[in-house]
Coordinates of C-alpha atoms and ligand atoms in Angstrom, one line a residue:
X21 CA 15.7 18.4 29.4
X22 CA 12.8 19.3 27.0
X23 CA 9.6 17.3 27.4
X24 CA 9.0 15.5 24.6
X25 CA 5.4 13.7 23.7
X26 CA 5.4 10.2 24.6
X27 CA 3.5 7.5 22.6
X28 CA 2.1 5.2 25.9
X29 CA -0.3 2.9 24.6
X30 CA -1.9 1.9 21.1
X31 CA -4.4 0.1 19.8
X32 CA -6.7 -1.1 16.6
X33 CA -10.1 -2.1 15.4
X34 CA -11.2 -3.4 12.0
X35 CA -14.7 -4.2 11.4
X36 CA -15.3 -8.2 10.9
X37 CA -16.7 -8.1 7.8
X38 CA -14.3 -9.3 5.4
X39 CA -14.1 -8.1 1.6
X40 CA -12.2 -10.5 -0.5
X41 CA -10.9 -9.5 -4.4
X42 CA -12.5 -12.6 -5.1
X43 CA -16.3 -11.0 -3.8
X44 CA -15.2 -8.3 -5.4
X45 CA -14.9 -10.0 -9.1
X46 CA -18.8 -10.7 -8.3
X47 CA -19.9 -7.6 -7.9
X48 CA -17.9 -5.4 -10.7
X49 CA -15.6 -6.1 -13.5
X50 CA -12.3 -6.6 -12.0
X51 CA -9.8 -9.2 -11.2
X52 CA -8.0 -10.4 -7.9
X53 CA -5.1 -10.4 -10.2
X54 CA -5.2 -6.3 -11.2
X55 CA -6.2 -5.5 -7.5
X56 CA -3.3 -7.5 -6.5
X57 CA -0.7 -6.2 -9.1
X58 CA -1.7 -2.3 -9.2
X59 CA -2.3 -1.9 -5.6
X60 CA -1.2 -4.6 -3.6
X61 CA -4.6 -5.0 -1.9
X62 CA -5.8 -8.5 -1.4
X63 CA -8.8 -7.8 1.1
X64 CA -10.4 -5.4 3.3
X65 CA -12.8 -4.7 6.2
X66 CA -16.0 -3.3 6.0
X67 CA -18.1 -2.0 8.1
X68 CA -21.9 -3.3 8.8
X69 CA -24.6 -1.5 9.0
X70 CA -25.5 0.0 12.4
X71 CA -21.6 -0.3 13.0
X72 CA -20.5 3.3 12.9
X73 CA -17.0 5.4 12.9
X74 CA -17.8 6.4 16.3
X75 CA -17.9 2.3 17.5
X76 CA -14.3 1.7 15.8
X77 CA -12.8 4.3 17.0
X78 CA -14.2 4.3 20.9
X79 CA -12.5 0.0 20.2
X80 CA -9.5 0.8 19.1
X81 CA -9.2 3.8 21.7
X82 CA -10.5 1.0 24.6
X83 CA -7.0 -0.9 23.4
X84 CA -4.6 1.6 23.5
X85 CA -5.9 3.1 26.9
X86 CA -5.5 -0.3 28.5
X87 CA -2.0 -1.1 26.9
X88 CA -1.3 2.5 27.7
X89 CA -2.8 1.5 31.5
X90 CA -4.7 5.3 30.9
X91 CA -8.6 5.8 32.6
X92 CA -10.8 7.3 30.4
X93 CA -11.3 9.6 33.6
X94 CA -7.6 10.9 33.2
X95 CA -7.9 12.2 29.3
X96 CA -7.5 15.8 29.4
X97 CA -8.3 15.7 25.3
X98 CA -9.4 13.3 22.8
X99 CA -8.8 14.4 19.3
X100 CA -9.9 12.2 16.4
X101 CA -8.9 12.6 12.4
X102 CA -11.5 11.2 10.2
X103 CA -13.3 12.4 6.9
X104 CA -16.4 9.7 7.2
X105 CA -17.5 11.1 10.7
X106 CA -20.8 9.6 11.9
X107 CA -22.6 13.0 10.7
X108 CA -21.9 16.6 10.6
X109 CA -22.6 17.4 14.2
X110 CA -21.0 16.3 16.9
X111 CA -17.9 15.1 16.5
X112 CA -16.7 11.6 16.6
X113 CA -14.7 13.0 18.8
X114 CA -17.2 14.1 21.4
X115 CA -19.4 10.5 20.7
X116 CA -16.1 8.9 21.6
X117 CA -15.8 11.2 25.2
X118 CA -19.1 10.1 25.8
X119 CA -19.0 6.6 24.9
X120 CA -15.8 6.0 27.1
X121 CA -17.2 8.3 30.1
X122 CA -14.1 10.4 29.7
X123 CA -15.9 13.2 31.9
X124 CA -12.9 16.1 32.0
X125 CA -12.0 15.3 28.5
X126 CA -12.1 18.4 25.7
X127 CA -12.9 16.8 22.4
X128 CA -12.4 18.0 18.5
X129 CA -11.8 16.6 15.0
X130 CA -9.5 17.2 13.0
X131 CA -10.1 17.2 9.0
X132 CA -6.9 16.2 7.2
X133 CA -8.0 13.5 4.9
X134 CA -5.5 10.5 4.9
X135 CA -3.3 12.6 7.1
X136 CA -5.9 13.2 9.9
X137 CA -3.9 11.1 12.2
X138 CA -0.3 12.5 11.7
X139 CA -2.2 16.2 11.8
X140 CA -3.9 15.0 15.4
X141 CA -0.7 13.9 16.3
X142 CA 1.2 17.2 15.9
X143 CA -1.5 19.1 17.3
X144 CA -1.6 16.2 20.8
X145 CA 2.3 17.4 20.8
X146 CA 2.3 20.9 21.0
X147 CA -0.3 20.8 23.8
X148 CA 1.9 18.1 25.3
X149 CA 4.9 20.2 25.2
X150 CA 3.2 23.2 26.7
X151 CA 1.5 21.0 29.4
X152 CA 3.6 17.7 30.1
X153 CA 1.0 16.1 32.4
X154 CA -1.7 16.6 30.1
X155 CA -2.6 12.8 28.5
X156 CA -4.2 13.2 25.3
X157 CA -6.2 10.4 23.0
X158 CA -5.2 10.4 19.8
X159 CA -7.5 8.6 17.2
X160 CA -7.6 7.9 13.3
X161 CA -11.2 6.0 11.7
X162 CA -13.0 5.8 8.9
X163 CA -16.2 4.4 7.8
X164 CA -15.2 4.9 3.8
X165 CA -17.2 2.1 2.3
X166 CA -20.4 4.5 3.2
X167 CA -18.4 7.3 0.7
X168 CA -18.3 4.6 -1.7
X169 CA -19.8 4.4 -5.2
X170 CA -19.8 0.5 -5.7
X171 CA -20.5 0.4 -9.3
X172 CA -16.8 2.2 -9.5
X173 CA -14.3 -0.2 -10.0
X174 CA -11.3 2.5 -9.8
X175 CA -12.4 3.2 -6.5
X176 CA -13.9 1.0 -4.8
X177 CA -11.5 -1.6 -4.8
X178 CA -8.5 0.9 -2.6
X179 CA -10.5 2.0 0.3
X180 CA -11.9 0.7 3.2
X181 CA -12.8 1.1 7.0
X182 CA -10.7 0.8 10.5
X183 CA -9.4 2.8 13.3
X184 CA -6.3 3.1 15.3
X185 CA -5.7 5.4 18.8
X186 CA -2.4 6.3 20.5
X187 CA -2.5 7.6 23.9
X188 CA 0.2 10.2 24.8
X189 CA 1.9 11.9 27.4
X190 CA 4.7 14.0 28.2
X191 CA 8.3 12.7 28.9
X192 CA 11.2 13.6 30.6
X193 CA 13.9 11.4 28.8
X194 CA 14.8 11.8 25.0
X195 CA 11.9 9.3 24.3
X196 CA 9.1 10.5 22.1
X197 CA 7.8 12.9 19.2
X198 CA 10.9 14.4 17.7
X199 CA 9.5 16.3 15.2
X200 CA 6.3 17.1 13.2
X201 CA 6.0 18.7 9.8
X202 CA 2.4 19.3 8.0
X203 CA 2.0 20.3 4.3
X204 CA -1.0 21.2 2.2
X205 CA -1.6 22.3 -1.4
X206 CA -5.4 23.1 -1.7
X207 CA -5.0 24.0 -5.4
X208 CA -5.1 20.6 -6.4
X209 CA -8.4 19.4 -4.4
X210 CA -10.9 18.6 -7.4
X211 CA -8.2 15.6 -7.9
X212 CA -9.7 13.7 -4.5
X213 CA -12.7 14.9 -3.4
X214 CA -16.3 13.9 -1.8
X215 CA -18.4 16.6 -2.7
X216 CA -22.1 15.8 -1.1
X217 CA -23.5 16.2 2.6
X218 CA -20.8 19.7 2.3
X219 CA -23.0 22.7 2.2
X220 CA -21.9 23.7 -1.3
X221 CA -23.2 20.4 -2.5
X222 CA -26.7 20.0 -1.1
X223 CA -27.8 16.4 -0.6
X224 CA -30.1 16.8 -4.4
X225 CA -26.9 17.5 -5.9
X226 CA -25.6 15.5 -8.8
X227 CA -25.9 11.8 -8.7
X228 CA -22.5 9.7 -7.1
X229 CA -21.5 13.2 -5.6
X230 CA -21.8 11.8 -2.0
X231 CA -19.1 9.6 -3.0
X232 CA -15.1 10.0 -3.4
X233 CA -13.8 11.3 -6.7
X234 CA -10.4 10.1 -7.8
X235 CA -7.9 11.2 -10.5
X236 CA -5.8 8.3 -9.7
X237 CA -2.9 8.5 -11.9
X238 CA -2.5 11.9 -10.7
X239 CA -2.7 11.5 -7.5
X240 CA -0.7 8.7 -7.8
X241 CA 2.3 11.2 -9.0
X242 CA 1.6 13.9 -6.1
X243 CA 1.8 11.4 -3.4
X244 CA 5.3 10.0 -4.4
X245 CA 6.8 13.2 -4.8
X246 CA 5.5 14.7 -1.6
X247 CA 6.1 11.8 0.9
X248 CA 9.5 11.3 -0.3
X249 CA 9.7 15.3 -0.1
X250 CA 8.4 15.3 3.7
X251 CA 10.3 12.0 4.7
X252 CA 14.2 13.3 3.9
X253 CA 12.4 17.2 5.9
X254 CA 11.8 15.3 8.8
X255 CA 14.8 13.2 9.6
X256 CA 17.0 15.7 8.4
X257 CA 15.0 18.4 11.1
X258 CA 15.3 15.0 13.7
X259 CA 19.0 15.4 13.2
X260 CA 19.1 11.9 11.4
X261 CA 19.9 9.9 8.6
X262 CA 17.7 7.7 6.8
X263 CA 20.1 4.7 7.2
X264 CA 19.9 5.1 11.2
X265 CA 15.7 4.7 10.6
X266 CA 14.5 1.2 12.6
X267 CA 11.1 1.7 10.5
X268 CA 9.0 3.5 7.9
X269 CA 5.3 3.5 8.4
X270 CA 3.9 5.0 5.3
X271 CA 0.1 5.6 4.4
X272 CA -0.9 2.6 3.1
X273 CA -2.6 3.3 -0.4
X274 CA -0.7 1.8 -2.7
X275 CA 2.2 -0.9 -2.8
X276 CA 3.7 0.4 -6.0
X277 CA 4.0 4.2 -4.2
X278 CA 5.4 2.2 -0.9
X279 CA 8.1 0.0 -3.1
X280 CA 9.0 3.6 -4.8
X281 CA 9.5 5.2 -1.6
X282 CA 11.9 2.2 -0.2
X283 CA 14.1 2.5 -3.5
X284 CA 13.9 6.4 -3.2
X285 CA 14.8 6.4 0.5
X286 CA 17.2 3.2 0.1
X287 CA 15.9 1.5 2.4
X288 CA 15.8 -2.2 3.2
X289 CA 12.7 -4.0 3.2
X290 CA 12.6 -5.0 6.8
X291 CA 11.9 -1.3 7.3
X292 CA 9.1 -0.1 5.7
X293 CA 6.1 -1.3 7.6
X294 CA 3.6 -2.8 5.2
X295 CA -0.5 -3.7 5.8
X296 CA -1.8 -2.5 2.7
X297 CA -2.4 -6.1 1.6
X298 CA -5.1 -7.2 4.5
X299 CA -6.7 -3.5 5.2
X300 CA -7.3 -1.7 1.6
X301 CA -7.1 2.1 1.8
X302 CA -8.4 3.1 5.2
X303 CA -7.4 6.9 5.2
X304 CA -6.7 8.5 8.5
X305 CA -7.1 4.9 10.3
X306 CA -4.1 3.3 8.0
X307 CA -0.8 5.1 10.0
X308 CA -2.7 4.2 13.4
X309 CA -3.7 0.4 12.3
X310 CA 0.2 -0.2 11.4
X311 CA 1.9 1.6 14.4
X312 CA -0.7 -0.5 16.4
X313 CA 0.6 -3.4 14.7
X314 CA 3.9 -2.8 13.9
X315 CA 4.0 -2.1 18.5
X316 CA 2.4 -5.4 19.0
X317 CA 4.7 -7.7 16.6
X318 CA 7.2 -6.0 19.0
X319 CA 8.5 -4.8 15.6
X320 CA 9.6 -1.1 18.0
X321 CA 12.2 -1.3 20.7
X322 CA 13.2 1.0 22.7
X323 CA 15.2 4.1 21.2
X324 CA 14.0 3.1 17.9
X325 CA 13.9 5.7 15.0
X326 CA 10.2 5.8 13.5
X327 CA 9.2 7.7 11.0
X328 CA 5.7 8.0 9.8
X329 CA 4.3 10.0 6.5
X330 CA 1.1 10.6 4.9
X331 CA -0.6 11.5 2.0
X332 CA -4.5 12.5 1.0
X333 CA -7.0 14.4 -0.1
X334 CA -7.0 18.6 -0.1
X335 CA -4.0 17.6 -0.8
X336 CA -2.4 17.7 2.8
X337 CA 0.4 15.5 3.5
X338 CA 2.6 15.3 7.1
X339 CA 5.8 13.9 8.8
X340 CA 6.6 12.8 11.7
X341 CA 9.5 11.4 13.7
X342 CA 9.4 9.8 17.0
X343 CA 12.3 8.4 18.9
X344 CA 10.3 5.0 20.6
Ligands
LIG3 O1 -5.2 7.8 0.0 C1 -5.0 9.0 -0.7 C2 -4.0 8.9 -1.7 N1 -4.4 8.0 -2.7 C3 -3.5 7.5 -3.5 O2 -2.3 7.7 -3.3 C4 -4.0 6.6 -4.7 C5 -3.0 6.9 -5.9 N2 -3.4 6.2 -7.1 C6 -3.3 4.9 -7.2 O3 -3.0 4.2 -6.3 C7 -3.5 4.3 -8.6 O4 -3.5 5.4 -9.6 C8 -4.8 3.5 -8.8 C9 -4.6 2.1 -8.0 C10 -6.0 4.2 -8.3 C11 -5.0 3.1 -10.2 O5 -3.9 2.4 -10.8 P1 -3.2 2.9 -12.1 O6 -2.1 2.0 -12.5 O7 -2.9 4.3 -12.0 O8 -4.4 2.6 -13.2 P2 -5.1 3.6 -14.1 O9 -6.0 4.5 -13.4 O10 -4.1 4.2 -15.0 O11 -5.9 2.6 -15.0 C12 -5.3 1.6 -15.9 C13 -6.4 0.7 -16.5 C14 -7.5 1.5 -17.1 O12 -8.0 0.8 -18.2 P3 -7.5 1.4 -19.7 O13 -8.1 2.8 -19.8 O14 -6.0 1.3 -19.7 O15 -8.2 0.4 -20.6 C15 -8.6 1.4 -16.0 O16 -9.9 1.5 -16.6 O17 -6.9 -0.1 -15.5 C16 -8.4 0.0 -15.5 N3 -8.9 -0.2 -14.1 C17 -9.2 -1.4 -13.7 N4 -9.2 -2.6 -14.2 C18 -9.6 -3.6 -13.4 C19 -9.1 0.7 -13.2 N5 -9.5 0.2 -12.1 C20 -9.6 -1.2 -12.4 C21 -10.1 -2.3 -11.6 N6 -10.0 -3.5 -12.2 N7 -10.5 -2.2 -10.3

């Protein structure tokens, strides 16, 4: 028998602050009723100030170890997807190891935009399949309000901040990872972008260009094509079919792209795992938030088929199927 990568434990954090369309009609000129119908967003959490990436993720990481039943002490790696890191140097990752007194843990981020987590996760699993004992941390989190330009309605009403952690380990039985597929197509990355605090933008740069950048229509068009594209490459390589999936979770960053992938995929609505509607856009952090959630509602029994895909920025998109 193969070792596969087991998913132990998992766990979530949103910020308290609570965004509302409603606050947001205040602030630019919008309606509760276009957020509502173009995106499926209804609210979102936001973090304050002096609450940083680093303090979500080290919560939702706390969760997941303890559901997980994991020390700190045992982590042999903690790897953490994120495009809003707390700044440049160190990694959120290594703030994390230090924050949770992981002591033998190594420590790395991985930059894969709205697919950081589903990238960490396939790189947890090779180093899981070479090395069975090794327990790995696996963390999505963004702070994206802070990459925000708030006087842009077309943006700042999608995206938002929260983190979500998996803790995983190798297994013996047929239980875990199945398979892992990662895509990217860096031609198209002018169409999603944050171009300040990178070293070709200096921090003088032009105005707004420490915030994100979006062509939404036409990202709106990639995304589609390329999770359905990775979805039907990942449970054919699993050896399934997509009527024996128990659940879809999908990057949440639209409800219209998430209602097109369900038709697309024929599946049922009891399915496909949707959150979009109390979290917003949280990148990296969305995947982790709804397996977090989706794991708690009880919503994954055993021998489940789960698939999860992902879409973002660079553009990179992934797959990923794990029997529960
Ligand atoms: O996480 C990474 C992946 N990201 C995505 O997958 C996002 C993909 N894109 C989208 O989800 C959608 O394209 C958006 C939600 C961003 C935009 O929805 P849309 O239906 O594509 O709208 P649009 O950009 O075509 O804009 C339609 C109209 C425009 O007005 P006009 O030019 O028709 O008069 C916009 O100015 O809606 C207007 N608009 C708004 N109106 C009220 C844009 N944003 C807003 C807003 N409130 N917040």
């Amino acid at each position: 028998m193969t070792t596969r990568t087991k998913i132990l434990g998992t766990g979530s954090f949103v910020p308290e602050k609570v965004l509302t369309n409603k606050d947001l009609e205040t602030m630019i000129d919008t309606s509760d009723e276009w957020i509502t119908t173009r995106t499926g967003i209804k609210e979102r959490h936001i973090a304050q100030d002096g609450e940083n990436n680093s303090d979500l993720a080290v919560k939702a990481a706390r969760a997941a170890l303890e559901m997980a039943q994991v020390e700190p002490e045992e982590l042999d790696l903690i790897i953490v997807g994120t495009l809003t890191p707390d700044m440049p140097m160190p990694s959120v990752a290594c703030l994390v190891q230090h924050a949770l007194g992981a002591r033998k843990a190594g420590a790395m981020d991985v930059s894969a935009t709205c697919s950081g987590f589903l990238y960490s996760l396939s790189v947890a699993d090779k180093f899981v399949r070479c090395s069975p004992d090794m327990k790995i941390l696996v963390i999505g989190s963004e702070v994206l309000s802070r990459r925000t330009n708030w006087q842009d309605r077309t943006t700042c009403v999608l995206f938002a901040d929260g983190a979500g952690a998996a803790v995983v380990s190798g297994s013996q039985g047929d239980e875990g990872i199945v398979s892992t597929h990662l895509h990217a197509d860096g031609s198209l990355w002018e169409l999603l972008t944050i171009r300040g605090h990178g070293t070709a933008y200096p921090l003088d740069g032009k105005k707004g260009c420490q915030y994100i950048e979006m062509q939404g229509r036409d990202v709106f068009k990639h995304a589609v094509k390329a999770l359905e594209s990775v979805a039907f490459e990942a449970v054919d390589a699993s050896g399934w079919t997509m009527e024996e999936l128990d659940l879809l979770i999908a990057h949440q960053a639209n409800i219209r792209i998430l209602e097109h992938l369900r038709e697309r995929l024929s599946l049922p609505k009891d399915k496909v795992f949707i959150n979009i509607h109390k979290y917003g856009n949280t990148s990296a952090a969305s995947i982790p938030i709804a397996l977090d959630e989706a794991n708690r509602q009880g919503r994954l029994r055993p021998g489940d088929k789960l698939l999860m895909i992902s879409f973002g920025g660079g553009f990179t998109w992934a797959g990923v199927t794990v029997k529960w």
